[in-house]
Short mmCIF file of C-alpha atoms (C1' of nucleotides) in Angstrom, two decimals:
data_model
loop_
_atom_site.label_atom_id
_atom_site.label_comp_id
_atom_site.label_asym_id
_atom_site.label_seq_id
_atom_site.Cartn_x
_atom_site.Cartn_y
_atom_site.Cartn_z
CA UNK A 1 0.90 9.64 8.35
CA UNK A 2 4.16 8.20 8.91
CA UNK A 3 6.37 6.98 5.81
CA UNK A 4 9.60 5.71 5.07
CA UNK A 5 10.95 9.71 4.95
CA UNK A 6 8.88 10.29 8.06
CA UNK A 7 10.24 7.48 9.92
CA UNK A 8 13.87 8.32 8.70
CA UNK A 9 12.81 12.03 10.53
CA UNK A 10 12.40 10.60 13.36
CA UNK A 11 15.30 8.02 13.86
CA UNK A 12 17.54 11.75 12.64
CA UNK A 13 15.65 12.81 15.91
CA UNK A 14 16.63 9.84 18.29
CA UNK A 15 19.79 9.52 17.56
CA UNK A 16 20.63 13.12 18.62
CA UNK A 17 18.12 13.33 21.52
CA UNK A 18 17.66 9.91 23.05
CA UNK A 19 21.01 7.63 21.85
CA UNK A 20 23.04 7.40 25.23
CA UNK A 21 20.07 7.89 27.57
CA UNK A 22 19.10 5.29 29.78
CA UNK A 23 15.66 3.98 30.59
CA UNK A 24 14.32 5.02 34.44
CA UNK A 25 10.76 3.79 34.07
CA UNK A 26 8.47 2.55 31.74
CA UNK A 27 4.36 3.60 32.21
CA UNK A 28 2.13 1.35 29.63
CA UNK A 29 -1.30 3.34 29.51
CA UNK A 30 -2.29 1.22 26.47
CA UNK A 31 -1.70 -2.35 26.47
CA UNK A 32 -2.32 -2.88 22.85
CA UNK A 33 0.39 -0.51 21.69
CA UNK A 34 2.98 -3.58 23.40
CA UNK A 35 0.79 -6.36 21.81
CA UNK A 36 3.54 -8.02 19.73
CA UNK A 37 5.59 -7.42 22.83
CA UNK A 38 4.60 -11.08 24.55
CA UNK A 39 5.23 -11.02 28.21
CA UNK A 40 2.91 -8.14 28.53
CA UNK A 41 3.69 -4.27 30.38
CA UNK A 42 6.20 -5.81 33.04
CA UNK A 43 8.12 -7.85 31.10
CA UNK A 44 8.48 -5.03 28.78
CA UNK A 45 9.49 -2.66 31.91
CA UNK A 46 11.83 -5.41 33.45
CA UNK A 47 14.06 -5.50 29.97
CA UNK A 48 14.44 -2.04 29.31
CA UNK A 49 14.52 -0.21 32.95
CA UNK A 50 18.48 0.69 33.65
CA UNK A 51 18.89 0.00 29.86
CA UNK A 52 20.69 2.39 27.55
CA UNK A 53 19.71 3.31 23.58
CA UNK A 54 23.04 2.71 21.90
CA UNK A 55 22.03 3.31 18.84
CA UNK A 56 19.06 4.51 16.69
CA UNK A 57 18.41 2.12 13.39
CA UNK A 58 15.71 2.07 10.66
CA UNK A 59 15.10 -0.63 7.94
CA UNK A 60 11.89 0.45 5.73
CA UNK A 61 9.01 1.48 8.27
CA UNK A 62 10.73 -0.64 11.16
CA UNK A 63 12.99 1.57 13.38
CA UNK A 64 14.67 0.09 16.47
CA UNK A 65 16.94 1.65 19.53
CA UNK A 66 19.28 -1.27 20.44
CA UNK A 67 20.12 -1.74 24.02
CA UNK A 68 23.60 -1.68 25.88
CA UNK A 69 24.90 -1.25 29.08
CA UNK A 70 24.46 -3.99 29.70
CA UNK A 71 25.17 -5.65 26.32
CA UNK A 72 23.47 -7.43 24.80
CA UNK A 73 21.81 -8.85 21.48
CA UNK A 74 18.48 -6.83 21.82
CA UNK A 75 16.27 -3.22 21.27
CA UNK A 76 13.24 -1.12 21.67
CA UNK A 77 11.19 -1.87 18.59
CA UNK A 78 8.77 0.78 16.69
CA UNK A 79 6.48 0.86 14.12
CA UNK A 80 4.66 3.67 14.05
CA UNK A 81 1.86 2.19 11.73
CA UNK A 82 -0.72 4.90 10.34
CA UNK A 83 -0.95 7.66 13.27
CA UNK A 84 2.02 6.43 15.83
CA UNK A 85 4.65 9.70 16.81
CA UNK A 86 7.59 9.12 18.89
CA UNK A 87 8.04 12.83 21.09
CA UNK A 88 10.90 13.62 22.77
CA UNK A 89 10.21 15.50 25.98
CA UNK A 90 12.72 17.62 27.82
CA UNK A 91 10.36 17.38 31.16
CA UNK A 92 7.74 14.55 31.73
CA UNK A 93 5.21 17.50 32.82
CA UNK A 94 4.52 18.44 29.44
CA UNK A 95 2.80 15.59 27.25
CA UNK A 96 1.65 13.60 29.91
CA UNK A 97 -1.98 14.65 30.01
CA UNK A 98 -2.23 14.04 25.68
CA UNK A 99 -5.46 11.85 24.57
CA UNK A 100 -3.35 9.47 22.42
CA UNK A 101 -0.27 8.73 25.01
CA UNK A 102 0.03 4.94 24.88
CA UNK A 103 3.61 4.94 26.22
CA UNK A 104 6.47 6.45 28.20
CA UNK A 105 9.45 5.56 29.19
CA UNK A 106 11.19 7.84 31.54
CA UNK A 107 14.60 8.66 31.29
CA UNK A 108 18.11 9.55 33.01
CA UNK A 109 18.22 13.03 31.90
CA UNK A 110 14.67 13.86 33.58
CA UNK A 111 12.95 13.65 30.04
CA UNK A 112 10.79 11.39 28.42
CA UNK A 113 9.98 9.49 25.29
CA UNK A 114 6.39 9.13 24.50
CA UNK A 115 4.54 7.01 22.28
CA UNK A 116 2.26 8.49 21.07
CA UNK A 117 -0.80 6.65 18.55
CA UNK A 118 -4.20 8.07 17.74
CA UNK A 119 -5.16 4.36 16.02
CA UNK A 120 -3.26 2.12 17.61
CA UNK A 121 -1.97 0.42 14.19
CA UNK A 122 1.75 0.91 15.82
CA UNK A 123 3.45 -0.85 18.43
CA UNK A 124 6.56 -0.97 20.84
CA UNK A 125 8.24 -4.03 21.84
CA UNK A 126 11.74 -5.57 23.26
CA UNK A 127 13.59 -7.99 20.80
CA UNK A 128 15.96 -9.88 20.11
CA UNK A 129 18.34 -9.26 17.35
CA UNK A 130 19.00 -11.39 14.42
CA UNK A 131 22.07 -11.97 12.22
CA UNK A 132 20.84 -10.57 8.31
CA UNK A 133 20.87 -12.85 5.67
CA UNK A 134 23.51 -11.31 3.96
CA UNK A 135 25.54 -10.63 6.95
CA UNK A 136 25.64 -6.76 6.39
CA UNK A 137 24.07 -3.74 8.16
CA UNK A 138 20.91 -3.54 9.18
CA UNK A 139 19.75 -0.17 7.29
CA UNK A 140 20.51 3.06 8.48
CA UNK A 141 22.07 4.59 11.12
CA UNK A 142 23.24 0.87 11.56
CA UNK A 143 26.92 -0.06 12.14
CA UNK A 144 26.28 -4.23 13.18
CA UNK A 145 24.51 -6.65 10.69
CA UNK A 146 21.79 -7.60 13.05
CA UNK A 147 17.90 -6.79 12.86
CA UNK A 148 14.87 -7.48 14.96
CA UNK A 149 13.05 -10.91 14.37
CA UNK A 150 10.00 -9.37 13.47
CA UNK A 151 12.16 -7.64 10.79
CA UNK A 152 14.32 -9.69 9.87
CA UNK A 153 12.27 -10.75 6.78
CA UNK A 154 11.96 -7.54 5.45
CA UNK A 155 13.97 -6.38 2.07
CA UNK A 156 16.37 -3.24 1.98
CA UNK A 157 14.75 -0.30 1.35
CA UNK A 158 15.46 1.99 -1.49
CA UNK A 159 17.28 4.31 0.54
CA UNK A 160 19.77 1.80 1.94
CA UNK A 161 23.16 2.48 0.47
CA UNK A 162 23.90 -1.34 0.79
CA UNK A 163 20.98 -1.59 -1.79
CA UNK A 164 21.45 -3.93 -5.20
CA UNK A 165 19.59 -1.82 -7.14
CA UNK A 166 20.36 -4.09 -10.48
CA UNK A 167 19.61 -7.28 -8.74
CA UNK A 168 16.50 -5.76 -7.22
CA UNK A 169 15.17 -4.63 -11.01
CA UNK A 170 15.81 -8.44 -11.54
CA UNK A 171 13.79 -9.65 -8.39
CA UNK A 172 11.26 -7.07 -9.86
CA UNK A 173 10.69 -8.49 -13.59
CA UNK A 174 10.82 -11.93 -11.97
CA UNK A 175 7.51 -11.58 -9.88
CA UNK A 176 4.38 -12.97 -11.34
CA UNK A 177 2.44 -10.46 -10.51
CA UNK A 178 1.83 -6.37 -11.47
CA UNK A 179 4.39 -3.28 -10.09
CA UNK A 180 1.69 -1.66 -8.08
CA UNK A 181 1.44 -4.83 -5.84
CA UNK A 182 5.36 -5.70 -6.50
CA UNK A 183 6.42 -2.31 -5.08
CA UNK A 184 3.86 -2.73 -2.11
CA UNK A 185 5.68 -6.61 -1.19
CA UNK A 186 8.07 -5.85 1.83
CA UNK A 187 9.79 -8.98 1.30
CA UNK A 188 11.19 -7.64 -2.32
CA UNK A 189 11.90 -4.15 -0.93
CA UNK A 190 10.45 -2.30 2.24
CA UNK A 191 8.78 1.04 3.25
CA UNK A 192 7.27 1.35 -0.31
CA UNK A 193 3.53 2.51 1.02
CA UNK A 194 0.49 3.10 -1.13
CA UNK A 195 1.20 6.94 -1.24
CA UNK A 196 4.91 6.43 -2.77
CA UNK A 197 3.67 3.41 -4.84
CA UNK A 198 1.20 6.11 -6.56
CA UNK A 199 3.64 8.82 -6.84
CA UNK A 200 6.51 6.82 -8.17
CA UNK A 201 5.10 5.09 -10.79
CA UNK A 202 3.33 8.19 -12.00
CA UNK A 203 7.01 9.55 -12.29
CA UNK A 204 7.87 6.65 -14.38
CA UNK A 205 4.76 6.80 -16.48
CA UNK A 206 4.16 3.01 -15.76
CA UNK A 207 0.65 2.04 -15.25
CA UNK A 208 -0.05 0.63 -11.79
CA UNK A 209 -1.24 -2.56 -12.80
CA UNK A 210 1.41 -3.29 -16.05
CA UNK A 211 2.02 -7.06 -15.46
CA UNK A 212 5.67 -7.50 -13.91
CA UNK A 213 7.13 -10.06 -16.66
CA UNK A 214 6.72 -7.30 -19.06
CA UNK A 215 8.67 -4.50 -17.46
CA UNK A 216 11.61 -3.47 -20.25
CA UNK A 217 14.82 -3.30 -17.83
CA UNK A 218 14.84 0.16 -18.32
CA UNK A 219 11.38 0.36 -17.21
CA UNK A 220 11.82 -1.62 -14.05
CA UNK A 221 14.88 1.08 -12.94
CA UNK A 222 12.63 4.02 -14.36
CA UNK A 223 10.25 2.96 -11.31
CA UNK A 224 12.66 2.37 -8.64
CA UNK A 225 13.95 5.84 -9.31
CA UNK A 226 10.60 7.35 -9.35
CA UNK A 227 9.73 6.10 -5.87
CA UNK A 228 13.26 6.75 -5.00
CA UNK A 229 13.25 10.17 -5.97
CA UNK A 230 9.83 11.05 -4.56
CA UNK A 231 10.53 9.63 -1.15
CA UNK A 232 14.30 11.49 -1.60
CA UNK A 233 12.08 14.34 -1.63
CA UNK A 234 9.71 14.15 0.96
CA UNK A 235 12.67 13.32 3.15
CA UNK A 236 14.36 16.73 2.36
CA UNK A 237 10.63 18.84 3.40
CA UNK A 238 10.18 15.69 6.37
CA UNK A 239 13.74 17.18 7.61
CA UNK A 240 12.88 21.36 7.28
CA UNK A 241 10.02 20.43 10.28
CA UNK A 242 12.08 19.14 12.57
CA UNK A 243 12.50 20.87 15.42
CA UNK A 244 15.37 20.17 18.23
CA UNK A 245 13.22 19.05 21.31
CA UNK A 246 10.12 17.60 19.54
CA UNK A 247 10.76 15.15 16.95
CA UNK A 248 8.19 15.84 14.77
CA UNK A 249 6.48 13.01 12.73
CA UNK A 250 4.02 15.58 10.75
CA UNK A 251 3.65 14.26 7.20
CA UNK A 252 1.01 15.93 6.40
CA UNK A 253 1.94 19.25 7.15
CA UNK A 254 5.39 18.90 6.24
CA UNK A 255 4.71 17.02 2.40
CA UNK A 256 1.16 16.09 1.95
CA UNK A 257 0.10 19.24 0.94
CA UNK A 258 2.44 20.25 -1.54
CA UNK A 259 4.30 17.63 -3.85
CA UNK A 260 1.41 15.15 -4.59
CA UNK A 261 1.06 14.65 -8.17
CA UNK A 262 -1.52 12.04 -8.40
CA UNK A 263 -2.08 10.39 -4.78
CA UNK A 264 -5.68 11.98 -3.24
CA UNK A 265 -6.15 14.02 -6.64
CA UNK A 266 -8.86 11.93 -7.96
CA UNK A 267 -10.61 13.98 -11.00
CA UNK A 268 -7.88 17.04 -10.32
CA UNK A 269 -5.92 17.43 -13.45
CA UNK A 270 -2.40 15.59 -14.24
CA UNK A 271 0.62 18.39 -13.26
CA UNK A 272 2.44 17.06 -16.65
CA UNK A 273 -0.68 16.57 -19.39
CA UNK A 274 -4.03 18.42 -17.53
CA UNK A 275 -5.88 15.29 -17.82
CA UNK A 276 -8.09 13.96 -14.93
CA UNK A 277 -6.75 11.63 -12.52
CA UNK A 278 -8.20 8.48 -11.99
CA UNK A 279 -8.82 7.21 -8.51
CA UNK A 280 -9.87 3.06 -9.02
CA UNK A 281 -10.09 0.62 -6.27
CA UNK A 282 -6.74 -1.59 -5.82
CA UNK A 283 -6.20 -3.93 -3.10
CA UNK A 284 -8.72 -3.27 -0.75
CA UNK A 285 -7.47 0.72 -1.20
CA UNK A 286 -7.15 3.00 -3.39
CA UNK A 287 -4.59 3.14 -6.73
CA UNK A 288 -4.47 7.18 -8.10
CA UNK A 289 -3.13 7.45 -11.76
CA UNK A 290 -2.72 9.33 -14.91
CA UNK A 291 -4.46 8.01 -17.65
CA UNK A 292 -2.82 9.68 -20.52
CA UNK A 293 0.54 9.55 -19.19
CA UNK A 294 0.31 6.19 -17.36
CA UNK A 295 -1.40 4.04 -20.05
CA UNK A 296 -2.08 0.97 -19.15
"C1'" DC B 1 4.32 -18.89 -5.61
"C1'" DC B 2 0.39 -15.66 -5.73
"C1'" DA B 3 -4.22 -13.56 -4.42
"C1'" DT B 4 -7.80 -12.41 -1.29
"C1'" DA B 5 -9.98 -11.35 3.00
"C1'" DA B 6 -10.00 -10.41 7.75
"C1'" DT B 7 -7.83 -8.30 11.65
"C1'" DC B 8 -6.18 -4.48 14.57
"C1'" DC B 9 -8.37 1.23 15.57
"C1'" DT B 10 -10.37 5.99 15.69
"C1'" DG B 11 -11.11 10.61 13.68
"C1'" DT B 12 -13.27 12.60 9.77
"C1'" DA B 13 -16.62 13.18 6.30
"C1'" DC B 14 -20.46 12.21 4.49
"C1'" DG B 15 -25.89 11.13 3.52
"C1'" DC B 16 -30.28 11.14 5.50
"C1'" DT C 1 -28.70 17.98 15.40
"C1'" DG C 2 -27.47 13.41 15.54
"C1'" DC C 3 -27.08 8.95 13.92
"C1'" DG C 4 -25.25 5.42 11.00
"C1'" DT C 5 -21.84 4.22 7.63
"C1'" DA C 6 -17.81 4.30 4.79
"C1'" DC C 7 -13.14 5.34 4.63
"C1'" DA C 8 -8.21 5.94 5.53
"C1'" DG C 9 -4.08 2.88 6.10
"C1'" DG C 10 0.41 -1.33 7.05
"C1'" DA C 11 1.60 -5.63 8.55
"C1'" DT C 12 0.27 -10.15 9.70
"C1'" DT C 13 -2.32 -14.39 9.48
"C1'" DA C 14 -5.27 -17.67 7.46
"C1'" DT C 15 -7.20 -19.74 3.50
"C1'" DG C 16 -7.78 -20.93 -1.39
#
DNA sequence: CCATAATCCTGTACGC
DNA sequence: TGCGTACAGGATTATG
Protein backbone atom coordinates (compact mmCIF):
# COMPACT_ATOMS: atom_id res chain seq x y z
CA UNK A 1 0.00 0.00 0.00
CA UNK A 2 0.81 3.49 -0.36
CA UNK A 3 3.24 5.27 2.27
CA UNK A 4 4.89 8.37 2.83
CA UNK A 5 7.99 6.97 0.34
CA UNK A 6 5.29 5.69 -1.97
CA UNK A 7 3.46 8.82 -2.14
CA UNK A 8 6.79 10.85 -2.50
CA UNK A 9 7.17 8.19 -5.81
CA UNK A 10 4.49 9.34 -7.14
CA UNK A 11 4.49 13.23 -6.72
CA UNK A 12 8.61 12.46 -8.40
CA UNK A 13 6.19 11.05 -11.15
CA UNK A 14 3.74 14.11 -11.55
CA UNK A 15 5.86 16.58 -11.52
CA UNK A 16 7.76 15.28 -14.60
CA UNK A 17 4.71 13.84 -16.43
CA UNK A 18 1.64 15.86 -15.57
CA UNK A 19 3.06 19.56 -14.09
CA UNK A 20 2.18 21.98 -17.09
CA UNK A 21 -0.66 19.89 -18.53
CA UNK A 22 -3.96 21.19 -18.57
CA UNK A 23 -7.22 19.50 -17.67
CA UNK A 24 -9.66 18.66 -20.99
CA UNK A 25 -12.26 16.59 -19.18
CA UNK A 26 -12.96 15.07 -16.11
CA UNK A 27 -15.10 11.37 -16.14
CA UNK A 28 -16.19 10.46 -12.31
CA UNK A 29 -17.05 6.60 -12.56
CA UNK A 30 -17.07 6.47 -8.73
CA UNK A 31 -18.71 9.07 -6.83
CA UNK A 32 -17.28 8.14 -3.53
CA UNK A 33 -13.67 8.56 -4.59
CA UNK A 34 -14.83 12.76 -4.78
CA UNK A 35 -16.77 12.41 -1.44
CA UNK A 36 -14.85 15.08 0.52
CA UNK A 37 -15.09 16.96 -2.73
CA UNK A 38 -18.71 18.77 -1.76
CA UNK A 39 -20.42 19.99 -4.83
CA UNK A 40 -20.38 16.54 -6.19
CA UNK A 41 -18.83 15.20 -10.04
CA UNK A 42 -19.72 18.63 -11.84
CA UNK A 43 -18.60 20.92 -9.58
CA UNK A 44 -15.47 19.01 -9.44
CA UNK A 45 -15.36 19.03 -13.50
CA UNK A 46 -16.39 22.81 -13.68
CA UNK A 47 -13.10 23.84 -11.39
CA UNK A 48 -10.56 21.91 -12.94
CA UNK A 49 -11.59 21.64 -16.87
CA UNK A 50 -9.14 24.30 -18.85
CA UNK A 51 -7.09 24.22 -15.56
CA UNK A 52 -3.35 23.68 -15.52
CA UNK A 53 -1.12 21.53 -12.69
CA UNK A 54 1.49 24.10 -11.79
CA UNK A 55 3.00 22.30 -9.49
CA UNK A 56 3.14 18.84 -7.80
CA UNK A 57 3.32 19.08 -3.68
CA UNK A 58 3.26 16.44 -0.88
CA UNK A 59 2.97 17.02 2.95
CA UNK A 60 2.93 13.43 4.80
CA UNK A 61 0.32 11.13 2.87
CA UNK A 62 -1.49 14.35 1.41
CA UNK A 63 -0.21 15.23 -2.12
CA UNK A 64 -1.81 18.07 -4.09
CA UNK A 65 -1.36 19.53 -7.92
CA UNK A 66 -2.12 23.28 -7.50
CA UNK A 67 -3.95 24.97 -10.24
CA UNK A 68 -2.92 28.02 -12.54
CA UNK A 69 -3.76 29.44 -15.61
CA UNK A 70 -5.90 30.88 -14.42
CA UNK A 71 -4.46 31.70 -10.98
CA UNK A 72 -5.58 31.14 -8.37
CA UNK A 73 -5.44 30.01 -4.57
CA UNK A 74 -6.50 26.31 -5.23
CA UNK A 75 -5.48 22.32 -6.35
CA UNK A 76 -6.35 18.81 -7.17
CA UNK A 77 -6.20 17.03 -3.84
CA UNK A 78 -5.07 13.17 -3.30
CA UNK A 79 -4.90 10.81 -0.80
CA UNK A 80 -4.39 7.70 -1.94
CA UNK A 81 -5.53 5.94 1.38
CA UNK A 82 -4.76 2.03 1.52
CA UNK A 83 -5.05 0.82 -2.32
CA UNK A 84 -5.45 4.39 -4.32
CA UNK A 85 -2.62 4.65 -7.56
CA UNK A 86 -2.39 7.70 -9.54
CA UNK A 87 -1.33 6.29 -13.50
CA UNK A 88 -0.15 8.37 -15.93
CA UNK A 89 -1.37 7.39 -19.37
CA UNK A 90 0.24 8.44 -22.61
CA UNK A 91 -3.23 7.48 -24.56
CA UNK A 92 -6.70 7.28 -22.80
CA UNK A 93 -7.19 3.79 -24.76
CA UNK A 94 -5.12 1.98 -22.48
CA UNK A 95 -6.47 1.91 -18.73
CA UNK A 96 -9.81 2.78 -19.42
CA UNK A 97 -11.44 -0.63 -19.26
CA UNK A 98 -9.42 -1.37 -15.46
CA UNK A 99 -11.93 -2.77 -12.59
CA UNK A 100 -10.76 -0.17 -10.01
CA UNK A 101 -10.83 3.19 -12.34
CA UNK A 102 -12.70 5.68 -10.14
CA UNK A 103 -11.33 8.71 -12.01
CA UNK A 104 -9.93 10.43 -15.10
CA UNK A 105 -9.23 13.48 -16.05
CA UNK A 106 -8.28 13.94 -19.60
CA UNK A 107 -5.64 16.02 -20.65
CA UNK A 108 -4.05 18.55 -23.32
CA UNK A 109 -1.40 16.31 -24.46
CA UNK A 110 -4.02 13.43 -25.44
CA UNK A 111 -3.12 11.48 -22.15
CA UNK A 112 -4.73 10.83 -19.08
CA UNK A 113 -4.46 10.68 -15.34
CA UNK A 114 -6.34 7.97 -13.69
CA UNK A 115 -7.35 7.35 -10.30
CA UNK A 116 -7.18 4.45 -9.68
CA UNK A 117 -8.57 2.66 -5.94
CA UNK A 118 -9.34 -0.98 -5.33
CA UNK A 119 -10.98 0.14 -1.63
CA UNK A 120 -12.02 3.29 -2.05
CA UNK A 121 -10.23 4.58 1.32
CA UNK A 122 -8.68 7.50 -1.09
CA UNK A 123 -10.16 10.42 -2.53
CA UNK A 124 -9.77 13.40 -5.08
CA UNK A 125 -11.05 16.75 -4.50
CA UNK A 126 -10.64 20.67 -5.54
CA UNK A 127 -9.47 23.02 -2.64
CA UNK A 128 -8.71 25.84 -1.56
CA UNK A 129 -5.36 26.71 -0.28
CA UNK A 130 -4.45 27.88 3.09
CA UNK A 131 -1.68 30.12 4.46
CA UNK A 132 0.63 27.50 7.02
CA UNK A 133 0.90 28.33 10.39
CA UNK A 134 4.32 29.08 10.26
CA UNK A 135 4.19 30.86 7.05
CA UNK A 136 6.72 28.50 5.25
CA UNK A 137 6.45 25.85 2.49
CA UNK A 138 4.09 23.51 2.30
CA UNK A 139 6.37 20.19 2.12
CA UNK A 140 7.94 19.09 -0.84
CA UNK A 141 8.19 19.92 -4.14
CA UNK A 142 6.56 23.15 -2.64
CA UNK A 143 7.90 26.67 -3.41
CA UNK A 144 4.60 28.91 -1.69
CA UNK A 145 3.63 28.48 2.06
CA UNK A 146 0.11 27.45 1.37
CA UNK A 147 -1.64 23.93 1.95
CA UNK A 148 -5.05 22.47 1.38
CA UNK A 149 -7.70 23.00 4.22
CA UNK A 150 -8.14 19.54 4.75
CA UNK A 151 -4.34 19.58 5.37
CA UNK A 152 -3.67 22.28 6.78
CA UNK A 153 -3.69 20.68 10.29
CA UNK A 154 -1.31 18.23 9.57
CA UNK A 155 2.48 18.36 11.11
CA UNK A 156 5.71 18.30 8.84
CA UNK A 157 6.75 15.15 8.02
CA UNK A 158 10.10 13.71 8.79
CA UNK A 159 11.30 14.16 5.44
CA UNK A 160 10.57 17.88 5.21
CA UNK A 161 13.82 19.77 5.20
CA UNK A 162 11.95 22.70 6.96
CA UNK A 163 11.56 20.06 9.81
CA UNK A 164 12.50 21.10 13.73
CA UNK A 165 13.70 17.99 14.47
CA UNK A 166 14.82 19.23 18.23
CA UNK A 167 11.58 20.95 18.85
CA UNK A 168 9.71 17.96 17.49
CA UNK A 169 11.73 15.45 20.14
CA UNK A 170 10.30 18.12 22.59
CA UNK A 171 6.60 17.97 21.26
CA UNK A 172 7.38 14.16 21.53
CA UNK A 173 8.40 13.78 25.41
CA UNK A 174 5.62 16.29 26.07
CA UNK A 175 2.64 13.98 24.98
CA UNK A 176 0.84 12.09 27.64
CA UNK A 177 0.60 9.27 26.00
CA UNK A 178 3.08 6.13 24.55
CA UNK A 179 5.53 6.54 21.12
CA UNK A 180 3.66 3.91 19.22
CA UNK A 181 0.45 6.10 19.32
CA UNK A 182 2.69 9.51 19.45
CA UNK A 183 4.39 8.58 16.15
CA UNK A 184 0.91 7.50 14.63
CA UNK A 185 -0.71 11.43 15.71
CA UNK A 186 -0.60 13.46 12.35
CA UNK A 187 -1.01 16.55 14.17
CA UNK A 188 2.66 16.05 15.93
CA UNK A 189 4.22 14.79 12.67
CA UNK A 190 2.56 13.23 9.45
CA UNK A 191 2.85 10.15 7.13
CA UNK A 192 4.18 8.05 10.11
CA UNK A 193 1.82 4.75 9.24
CA UNK A 194 1.59 1.60 11.30
CA UNK A 195 4.22 -0.19 9.02
CA UNK A 196 7.02 2.66 9.68
CA UNK A 197 5.80 3.07 13.32
CA UNK A 198 6.83 -0.82 13.70
CA UNK A 199 9.96 -0.63 11.81
CA UNK A 200 11.32 2.50 13.34
CA UNK A 201 11.02 1.90 16.72
CA UNK A 202 12.40 -1.58 16.31
CA UNK A 203 15.52 0.36 14.91
CA UNK A 204 15.63 2.33 18.02
CA UNK A 205 15.07 -0.60 20.30
CA UNK A 206 12.18 1.36 22.04
CA UNK A 207 9.26 -0.64 23.00
CA UNK A 208 6.05 0.40 21.24
CA UNK A 209 4.14 1.19 24.13
CA UNK A 210 7.20 2.98 26.49
CA UNK A 211 5.11 5.85 28.05
CA UNK A 212 6.15 9.25 26.25
CA UNK A 213 7.17 11.33 29.54
CA UNK A 214 9.85 8.84 29.94
CA UNK A 215 11.66 9.00 26.64
CA UNK A 216 15.60 10.05 27.57
CA UNK A 217 16.21 12.93 24.84
CA UNK A 218 18.43 10.76 23.24
CA UNK A 219 15.83 8.21 23.04
CA UNK A 220 13.17 10.42 21.59
CA UNK A 221 15.86 11.39 18.46
CA UNK A 222 16.98 7.58 18.42
CA UNK A 223 13.21 7.04 17.17
CA UNK A 224 12.77 9.81 14.85
CA UNK A 225 15.86 8.58 13.10
CA UNK A 226 14.73 5.08 13.03
CA UNK A 227 11.51 5.90 11.20
CA UNK A 228 13.47 8.41 9.34
CA UNK A 229 15.93 6.15 8.15
CA UNK A 230 13.57 3.28 7.32
CA UNK A 231 11.23 5.40 5.28
CA UNK A 232 14.76 7.09 3.71
CA UNK A 233 15.05 3.66 2.61
CA UNK A 234 12.03 2.50 1.22
CA UNK A 235 12.07 5.74 -0.70
CA UNK A 236 15.43 4.82 -2.42
CA UNK A 237 13.79 0.90 -3.58
CA UNK A 238 10.05 3.08 -4.03
CA UNK A 239 12.28 5.19 -6.67
CA UNK A 240 14.30 1.94 -8.60
CA UNK A 241 10.34 0.93 -9.77
CA UNK A 242 9.52 3.79 -11.32
CA UNK A 243 9.09 3.68 -14.65
CA UNK A 244 8.78 6.91 -17.12
CA UNK A 245 5.10 6.58 -18.41
CA UNK A 246 3.47 4.69 -15.48
CA UNK A 247 3.97 6.11 -12.19
CA UNK A 248 4.09 3.24 -10.28
CA UNK A 249 2.68 3.20 -6.66
CA UNK A 250 3.78 -0.66 -6.00
CA UNK A 251 4.89 -0.91 -2.37
CA UNK A 252 4.70 -4.12 -2.09
CA UNK A 253 6.67 -5.24 -4.79
CA UNK A 254 9.07 -2.57 -4.66
CA UNK A 255 9.82 -2.77 -0.41
CA UNK A 256 7.45 -5.05 1.29
CA UNK A 257 9.17 -7.97 0.53
CA UNK A 258 12.55 -7.31 1.37
CA UNK A 259 13.53 -4.79 4.27
CA UNK A 260 10.86 -5.68 6.93
CA UNK A 261 12.44 -6.41 10.12
CA UNK A 262 9.58 -6.87 12.37
CA UNK A 263 6.23 -5.54 10.60
CA UNK A 264 4.08 -8.94 9.30
CA UNK A 265 6.90 -11.25 10.92
CA UNK A 266 4.89 -12.36 13.78
CA UNK A 267 6.75 -15.60 15.40
CA UNK A 268 9.68 -15.19 12.49
CA UNK A 269 12.88 -14.58 14.28
CA UNK A 270 14.42 -10.93 15.15
CA UNK A 271 17.20 -10.08 12.09
CA UNK A 272 19.50 -8.60 15.11
CA UNK A 273 18.97 -11.29 18.25
CA UNK A 274 16.92 -14.58 16.50
CA UNK A 275 14.24 -14.19 18.94
CA UNK A 276 10.51 -14.47 17.93
CA UNK A 277 8.62 -11.52 17.06
CA UNK A 278 5.69 -10.63 18.78
CA UNK A 279 2.60 -9.61 16.90
CA UNK A 280 -0.05 -8.03 19.92
CA UNK A 281 -3.12 -6.14 19.19
CA UNK A 282 -2.62 -2.14 19.33
CA UNK A 283 -5.18 0.26 18.40
CA UNK A 284 -7.68 -1.57 16.75
CA UNK A 285 -4.44 -3.11 14.54
CA UNK A 286 -1.71 -4.70 14.88
CA UNK A 287 1.83 -3.52 16.85
CA UNK A 288 4.94 -6.16 15.59
CA UNK A 289 8.01 -6.07 18.02
CA UNK A 290 11.11 -7.55 19.33
CA UNK A 291 10.93 -8.68 22.64
CA UNK A 292 14.50 -9.03 23.57
CA UNK A 293 15.65 -6.09 21.83
CA UNK A 294 12.59 -3.85 22.36
CA UNK A 295 11.92 -4.45 26.10
CA UNK A 296 9.28 -2.93 27.30
C1' DC B 1 -5.81 16.83 26.53
C1' DC B 2 -6.27 11.84 25.68
C1' DA B 3 -8.61 7.30 24.50
C1' DT B 4 -11.91 4.52 22.19
C1' DA B 5 -15.10 3.12 18.70
C1' DA B 6 -17.33 3.54 14.44
C1' DT B 7 -17.12 4.77 9.66
C1' DC B 8 -15.69 4.37 4.79
C1' DC B 9 -14.38 -0.54 1.24
C1' DT B 10 -12.99 -4.92 -1.11
C1' DG B 11 -9.69 -8.70 -2.00
C1' DT B 12 -7.61 -12.39 0.43
C1' DA B 13 -7.27 -16.06 3.60
C1' DC B 14 -9.06 -18.81 6.46
C1' DG B 15 -12.34 -22.55 9.09
C1' DC B 16 -16.09 -25.51 8.53
C1' DT C 1 -17.05 -26.31 -3.54
C1' DG C 2 -18.95 -22.59 -1.32
C1' DC C 3 -20.27 -19.94 2.42
C1' DG C 4 -19.45 -17.03 6.31
C1' DT C 5 -16.15 -14.40 8.88
C1' DA C 6 -12.06 -11.94 10.14
C1' DC C 7 -8.61 -9.02 8.60
C1' DA C 8 -5.85 -5.39 6.43
C1' DG C 9 -5.44 -0.25 6.78
C1' DG C 10 -5.65 5.95 7.41
C1' DA C 11 -8.22 9.77 8.41
C1' DT C 12 -12.19 11.71 10.39
C1' DT C 13 -15.97 12.22 13.59
C1' DA C 14 -18.40 11.50 17.73
C1' DT C 15 -18.41 10.41 22.47
C1' DG C 16 -16.59 9.64 27.14
Amino acid sequence: MPELPEVETVRDGLERHVVGRRVTGVEVRRPASIRRHLGGAADLTGRLVGREFTAAVRRGKFLWLPLGAPESDDALLAHLGMSGQLLVRADPAEGGDHRHLRVRLLLDDGGALDFVDQRTFGHLAVVDLEPTADGRPGGAGSAAALVPGPAAHIARDLLDPALDREALARALRRKRTVVKRALLDQTLMSGVGNIYADEGLWRARVHPEHPTPDLTAEQAHRVLDGVTEVMRDALRQGGTSFDALYVNVNGASGYFDRSLAVYGQGGRACPRCGAPVVREKFMNRSSHFCPVCQPR
